[in-house]
CSV table of N, CA and C in Angstrom, one decimal:
chain,number,residue,atom,x,y,z
A,819,MET,N,75.7,61.3,129.3
A,819,MET,CA,77.1,61.7,129.4
A,819,MET,C,77.3,63.1,128.8
A,820,PHE,N,76.7,63.3,127.6
A,820,PHE,CA,76.7,64.7,127.0
A,820,PHE,C,76.1,65.7,127.8
A,821,VAL,N,74.9,65.4,128.5
A,821,VAL,CA,74.2,66.3,129.3
A,821,VAL,C,75.0,66.7,130.5
A,822,GLU,N,75.7,65.7,131.1
A,822,GLU,CA,76.6,66.0,132.3
A,822,GLU,C,77.7,67.0,131.9
A,823,GLY,N,78.2,66.9,130.7
A,823,GLY,CA,79.2,67.9,130.3
A,823,GLY,C,78.7,69.3,130.1
A,824,LEU,N,77.4,69.4,129.6
A,824,LEU,CA,76.8,70.7,129.5
A,824,LEU,C,76.5,71.3,130.8
A,825,VAL,N,76.0,70.4,131.7
A,825,VAL,CA,75.7,70.9,133.1
A,825,VAL,C,76.9,71.4,133.8
A,826,GLY,N,78.1,70.8,133.5
A,826,GLY,CA,79.3,71.2,134.1
A,826,GLY,C,79.8,72.5,133.6
A,827,LEU,N,79.4,72.8,132.3
A,827,LEU,CA,79.8,74.1,131.7
A,827,LEU,C,78.9,75.3,132.1
A,828,LEU,N,77.7,75.0,132.6
A,828,LEU,CA,76.8,76.1,133.0
A,828,LEU,C,77.4,77.1,134.0
A,829,PRO,N,78.0,76.7,135.0
A,829,PRO,CA,78.6,77.7,135.9
A,829,PRO,C,79.6,78.6,135.3
A,830,LEU,N,80.4,78.0,134.4
A,830,LEU,CA,81.5,78.8,133.7
A,830,LEU,C,80.8,79.8,132.7
A,831,VAL,N,79.8,79.3,132.0
A,831,VAL,CA,79.1,80.2,131.1
A,831,VAL,C,78.4,81.4,131.9
A,832,GLY,N,77.8,81.0,133.1
A,832,GLY,CA,77.2,82.0,133.9
A,832,GLY,C,78.2,83.0,134.4
A,833,ILE,N,79.4,82.6,134.8
A,833,ILE,CA,80.4,83.5,135.3
A,833,ILE,C,80.8,84.5,134.1
A,834,VAL,N,81.0,83.9,132.9
A,834,VAL,CA,81.4,84.8,131.8
A,834,VAL,C,80.3,85.8,131.5
A,835,LEU,N,79.0,85.4,131.5
A,835,LEU,CA,78.0,86.4,131.3
A,835,LEU,C,77.9,87.5,132.3
A,836,VAL,N,78.0,87.1,133.6
A,836,VAL,CA,78.0,88.1,134.7
A,836,VAL,C,79.2,89.0,134.5
A,837,PHE,N,80.4,88.5,134.2
A,837,PHE,CA,81.6,89.4,134.0
A,837,PHE,C,81.3,90.3,132.8
A,838,TRP,N,80.7,89.8,131.7
A,838,TRP,CA,80.4,90.7,130.6
A,838,TRP,C,79.5,91.8,130.9
A,839,PHE,N,78.4,91.5,131.7
A,839,PHE,CA,77.4,92.6,132.0
A,839,PHE,C,77.9,93.5,133.1
A,840,LEU,N,78.7,93.1,134.0
A,840,LEU,CA,79.1,93.9,135.1
A,840,LEU,C,80.4,94.7,134.8
A,841,VAL,N,81.3,94.2,133.9
A,841,VAL,CA,82.6,94.8,133.7
A,841,VAL,C,82.7,95.4,132.3
A,842,ILE,N,82.5,94.5,131.3
A,842,ILE,CA,82.9,94.9,129.9
A,842,ILE,C,81.9,95.9,129.3
A,843,ARG,N,80.6,95.6,129.5
A,843,ARG,CA,79.6,96.5,128.9
A,843,ARG,C,79.7,98.0,129.4
A,844,PRO,N,79.7,98.2,130.8
A,844,PRO,CA,79.8,99.5,131.3
A,844,PRO,C,81.1,100.2,130.8
A,845,THR,N,82.2,99.5,130.7
A,845,THR,CA,83.5,100.1,130.2
A,845,THR,C,83.3,100.6,128.8
A,846,GLN,N,82.7,99.7,127.9
A,846,GLN,CA,82.5,100.1,126.5
A,846,GLN,C,81.6,101.3,126.4
A,847,ARG,N,80.6,101.4,127.2
A,847,ARG,CA,79.7,102.5,127.2
A,847,ARG,C,80.4,103.8,127.6
A,848,ARG,N,81.2,103.7,128.7
A,848,ARG,CA,81.9,104.9,129.1
A,848,ARG,C,82.9,105.4,128.0
A,849,GLN,N,83.6,104.4,127.4
A,849,GLN,CA,84.5,104.8,126.3
A,849,GLN,C,83.8,105.4,125.1
A,850,ARG,N,82.6,104.9,124.8
A,850,ARG,CA,81.8,105.5,123.7
A,850,ARG,C,81.4,106.9,124.0
A,851,GLN,N,80.9,107.1,125.3
A,851,GLN,CA,80.5,108.4,125.7
A,851,GLN,C,81.7,109.4,125.7
A,852,GLN,N,82.8,109.0,126.1
A,852,GLN,CA,84.0,109.8,126.1
A,852,GLN,C,84.4,110.2,124.7
A,853,VAL,N,84.4,109.3,123.7
A,853,VAL,CA,84.7,109.6,122.3
A,853,VAL,C,83.7,110.6,121.8
A,854,GLU,N,82.4,110.4,122.1
A,854,GLU,CA,81.3,111.3,121.6
A,854,GLU,C,81.5,112.7,122.1
A,855,MET,N,81.9,112.8,123.4
A,855,MET,CA,82.1,114.1,124.0
A,855,MET,C,83.3,114.8,123.3
A,856,GLN,N,84.4,114.1,123.1
A,856,GLN,CA,85.6,114.6,122.5
A,856,GLN,C,85.3,115.1,121.1
A,857,SER,N,84.5,114.3,120.4
A,857,SER,CA,84.2,114.7,119.0
A,857,SER,C,83.2,115.9,118.9
A,858,ALA,N,82.5,116.1,119.9
A,858,ALA,CA,81.5,117.2,119.9
A,858,ALA,C,82.0,118.5,120.5
A,859,LEU,N,83.3,118.6,120.7
A,859,LEU,CA,83.9,119.8,121.3
A,859,LEU,C,83.8,120.9,120.3
A,860,GLY,N,83.6,122.1,120.8
A,860,GLY,CA,83.6,123.3,120.0
A,860,GLY,C,84.4,124.4,120.6
A,861,VAL,N,84.8,125.4,119.8
A,861,VAL,CA,85.5,126.5,120.3
A,861,VAL,C,84.7,127.3,121.3
A,862,GLY,N,85.3,127.6,122.5
A,862,GLY,CA,84.6,128.3,123.5
A,862,GLY,C,84.1,127.4,124.6
A,863,ASP,N,84.1,126.1,124.4
A,863,ASP,CA,83.7,125.1,125.4
A,863,ASP,C,84.6,125.1,126.6
A,864,GLU,N,84.1,125.1,127.8
A,864,GLU,CA,84.9,125.0,129.0
A,864,GLU,C,85.1,123.5,129.3
A,865,VAL,N,86.4,123.1,129.5
A,865,VAL,CA,86.7,121.7,129.6
A,865,VAL,C,87.6,121.5,130.8
A,866,MET,N,87.7,120.2,131.3
A,866,MET,CA,88.6,119.8,132.3
A,866,MET,C,89.5,118.7,131.7
A,867,LEU,N,90.8,118.9,131.7
A,867,LEU,CA,91.7,117.9,131.2
A,867,LEU,C,91.8,116.7,132.2
A,868,THR,N,92.3,115.6,131.7
A,868,THR,CA,92.4,114.4,132.6
A,868,THR,C,93.4,114.7,133.7
A,869,SER,N,94.2,115.7,133.6
A,869,SER,CA,95.2,116.0,134.7
A,869,SER,C,94.5,117.0,135.7
A,870,GLY,N,93.3,117.4,135.5
A,870,GLY,CA,92.6,118.3,136.4
A,870,GLY,C,92.7,119.7,136.1
A,871,ILE,N,93.3,120.1,135.0
A,871,ILE,CA,93.5,121.5,134.6
A,871,ILE,C,92.2,121.9,133.9
A,872,TYR,N,91.7,123.1,134.2
A,872,TYR,CA,90.5,123.7,133.6
A,872,TYR,C,90.9,124.7,132.6
A,873,GLY,N,90.1,124.8,131.5
A,873,GLY,CA,90.4,125.8,130.5
A,873,GLY,C,89.3,125.9,129.5
A,874,SER,N,89.5,126.8,128.5
A,874,SER,CA,88.5,127.0,127.5
A,874,SER,C,89.1,126.7,126.1
A,875,VAL,N,88.4,125.9,125.3
A,875,VAL,CA,88.9,125.5,124.0
A,875,VAL,C,88.9,126.8,123.1
A,876,VAL,N,90.1,127.0,122.5
A,876,VAL,CA,90.3,128.1,121.6
A,876,VAL,C,90.5,127.7,120.1
A,877,ALA,N,90.9,126.4,119.9
A,877,ALA,CA,91.1,125.9,118.5
A,877,ALA,C,91.1,124.4,118.5
A,878,LEU,N,90.6,123.9,117.4
A,878,LEU,CA,90.5,122.4,117.3
A,878,LEU,C,91.3,122.0,116.0
A,879,GLU,N,92.0,120.9,116.2
A,879,GLU,CA,92.7,120.3,115.1
A,879,GLU,C,92.3,118.9,115.0
A,880,ASP,N,92.8,118.1,114.1
A,880,ASP,CA,92.4,116.7,113.9
A,880,ASP,C,92.6,115.9,115.2
A,881,ASP,N,93.8,115.9,115.7
A,881,ASP,CA,94.1,115.1,116.9
A,881,ASP,C,94.5,116.0,118.1
A,882,LYS,N,94.5,117.3,118.0
A,882,LYS,CA,94.9,118.2,119.1
A,882,LYS,C,93.8,119.2,119.3
A,883,VAL,N,93.8,119.7,120.6
A,883,VAL,CA,92.9,120.7,121.0
A,883,VAL,C,93.8,121.8,121.7
A,884,ARG,N,93.5,123.1,121.4
A,884,ARG,CA,94.3,124.1,122.0
A,884,ARG,C,93.3,124.7,123.1
A,885,VAL,N,93.9,124.7,124.3
A,885,VAL,CA,93.1,125.1,125.5
A,885,VAL,C,93.7,126.3,126.2
A,886,GLU,N,93.0,127.3,126.4
A,886,GLU,CA,93.5,128.5,127.1
A,886,GLU,C,93.2,128.3,128.6
A,887,VAL,N,94.3,128.2,129.4
A,887,VAL,CA,94.2,127.9,130.8
A,887,VAL,C,94.3,129.1,131.7
A,888,ALA,N,94.9,130.2,131.1
A,888,ALA,CA,95.0,131.5,131.8
A,888,ALA,C,95.1,132.5,130.7
A,889,PRO,N,94.8,133.8,130.9
A,889,PRO,CA,94.9,134.8,129.9
A,889,PRO,C,96.2,134.8,129.2
A,890,GLY,N,96.3,134.5,127.9
A,890,GLY,CA,97.5,134.4,127.2
A,890,GLY,C,98.3,133.1,127.3
A,891,THR,N,97.8,132.1,128.0
A,891,THR,CA,98.5,130.8,128.2
A,891,THR,C,97.6,129.8,127.5
A,892,VAL,N,98.1,129.3,126.4
A,892,VAL,CA,97.4,128.3,125.6
A,892,VAL,C,98.2,127.0,125.6
A,893,LEU,N,97.6,125.9,125.9
A,893,LEU,CA,98.2,124.5,125.9
A,893,LEU,C,97.7,123.8,124.7
A,894,ALA,N,98.6,123.1,124.0
A,894,ALA,CA,98.2,122.2,122.9
A,894,ALA,C,98.1,120.8,123.5
A,895,VAL,N,97.0,120.1,123.6
A,895,VAL,CA,96.8,118.8,124.2
A,895,VAL,C,96.2,117.9,123.2
A,896,ALA,N,96.4,116.6,123.4
A,896,ALA,CA,95.7,115.6,122.6
A,896,ALA,C,94.3,115.6,122.9
A,897,ARG,N,93.4,115.2,121.9
A,897,ARG,CA,92.0,115.2,122.2
A,897,ARG,C,91.6,114.2,123.3
A,898,GLY,N,92.4,113.2,123.4
A,898,GLY,CA,92.2,112.2,124.5
A,898,GLY,C,92.4,112.7,125.9
A,899,ALA,N,93.1,113.9,126.0
A,899,ALA,CA,93.4,114.5,127.3
A,899,ALA,C,92.2,115.3,127.8
A,900,ILE,N,91.2,115.5,127.0
A,900,ILE,CA,90.0,116.2,127.5
A,900,ILE,C,89.1,115.2,128.3
A,901,GLY,N,89.0,115.4,129.6
A,901,GLY,CA,88.3,114.5,130.4
A,901,GLY,C,86.8,114.7,130.5
A,902,ALA,N,86.4,116.0,130.5
A,902,ALA,CA,85.0,116.3,130.6
A,902,ALA,C,84.8,117.8,130.2
A,903,THR,N,83.6,118.0,129.7
A,903,THR,CA,83.2,119.4,129.5
A,903,THR,C,82.6,119.9,130.8
A,904,VAL,N,82.8,121.2,131.1
A,904,VAL,CA,82.3,121.8,132.3
A,904,VAL,C,81.1,122.7,132.0
A,905,PRO,N,80.0,122.5,132.7
A,905,PRO,CA,78.8,123.3,132.5
A,905,PRO,C,79.1,124.8,132.9
A,906,ALA,N,78.5,125.7,132.2
A,906,ALA,CA,78.7,127.1,132.6
A,906,ALA,C,78.2,127.4,133.9
A,907,GLU,N,78.9,128.2,134.7
A,907,GLU,CA,78.5,128.5,136.1
A,907,GLU,C,77.4,129.6,136.0
A,908,THR,N,76.5,129.5,136.9
A,908,THR,CA,75.4,130.5,136.9
A,908,THR,C,75.8,131.8,137.7
A,909,THR,N,76.8,131.7,138.6
A,909,THR,CA,77.3,132.9,139.3
A,909,THR,C,78.8,132.9,139.1
A,910,ASP,N,79.3,134.1,139.1
A,910,ASP,CA,80.7,134.3,139.0
A,910,ASP,C,81.3,134.3,140.4
A,911,PRO,N,82.2,133.3,140.7
A,911,PRO,CA,82.7,133.3,142.1
A,911,PRO,C,83.5,134.5,142.6
A,912,SER,N,84.0,135.3,141.6
A,912,SER,CA,84.8,136.5,142.0
A,912,SER,C,83.9,137.6,142.5
A,913,THR,N,82.6,137.5,142.2
A,913,THR,CA,81.7,138.6,142.6
A,913,THR,C,80.8,138.2,143.8
A,914,THR,N,81.0,137.0,144.4
A,914,THR,CA,80.2,136.7,145.6
A,914,THR,C,80.8,137.3,146.8
A,915,ASP,N,79.9,137.7,147.7
A,915,ASP,CA,80.3,138.3,149.0
A,915,ASP,C,80.6,137.3,150.0
A,916,PRO,N,81.9,137.2,150.6
A,916,PRO,CA,82.2,136.2,151.5
A,916,PRO,C,81.7,136.6,152.9
A,917,THR,N,80.5,137.0,153.1
A,917,THR,CA,80.0,137.3,154.4
A,917,THR,C,78.9,136.4,154.7
A,918,ASP,N,78.4,136.4,156.0
A,918,ASP,CA,77.4,135.4,156.4
A,918,ASP,C,76.0,136.0,156.3
A,919,GLY,N,75.8,137.2,155.7
A,919,GLY,CA,74.5,137.8,155.5
A,919,GLY,C,74.2,138.9,156.4
A,920,ASP,N,75.0,139.1,157.5
A,920,ASP,CA,74.7,140.2,158.4
A,920,ASP,C,75.7,141.3,158.2
A,921,GLY,N,76.5,141.3,157.2
A,921,GLY,CA,77.4,142.3,156.9
A,921,GLY,C,78.8,142.1,157.5
A,922,GLY,N,78.9,141.1,158.3
A,922,GLY,CA,80.2,140.8,158.9
A,922,GLY,C,80.9,139.7,158.1
A,923,SER,N,82.2,139.6,158.4
A,923,SER,CA,83.0,138.5,157.7
A,923,SER,C,82.7,137.2,158.4
A,924,LEU,N,83.0,136.2,157.6
A,924,LEU,CA,82.9,134.8,158.1
A,924,LEU,C,84.1,134.6,159.0
A,925,PRO,N,84.0,133.8,160.0
A,925,PRO,CA,85.1,133.5,160.9
A,925,PRO,C,86.2,132.7,160.2
A,926,SER,N,87.4,132.9,160.6
A,926,SER,CA,88.6,132.3,160.0
A,926,SER,C,88.5,130.8,160.3
A,927,THR,N,89.0,130.0,159.3
A,927,THR,CA,88.9,128.5,159.4
A,927,THR,C,90.1,128.0,160.2
A,928,HIS,N,91.1,128.8,160.5
A,928,HIS,CA,92.2,128.3,161.3
A,928,HIS,C,92.5,129.2,162.5
A,929,GLU,N,93.0,128.7,163.5
A,929,GLU,CA,93.2,129.5,164.7
A,929,GLU,C,94.5,130.2,164.6
A,930,GLU,N,94.5,131.4,165.3
A,930,GLU,CA,95.7,132.2,165.4
A,930,GLU,C,96.5,131.7,166.6
A,931,ARG,N,97.8,131.6,166.4
A,931,ARG,CA,98.7,131.1,167.5
A,931,ARG,C,99.4,132.2,168.2
């Protein structure tokens, strides 16, 4: 009788374990990585806010980060609003030549009417 009760609980225990490994553990790992990234921020780091705004860290406070999003425009945001750090670009997009290599311009992406 006792064994039948244990056998009846095995599927429930299995479901709980699968839920733990597939849902809870990855979520906890992502949260831990996010907190580590936010605590490792430094002045000059390029970041992306959770709203999608890109900028550069100019000052750090206990619970706030000041991010310059345009020359002379600084936003004070909560540390939790920092979604990711952005790796430095190897080329400056403003200096790239928008040609196809033969000296001519690339064709327009929309038709003229």
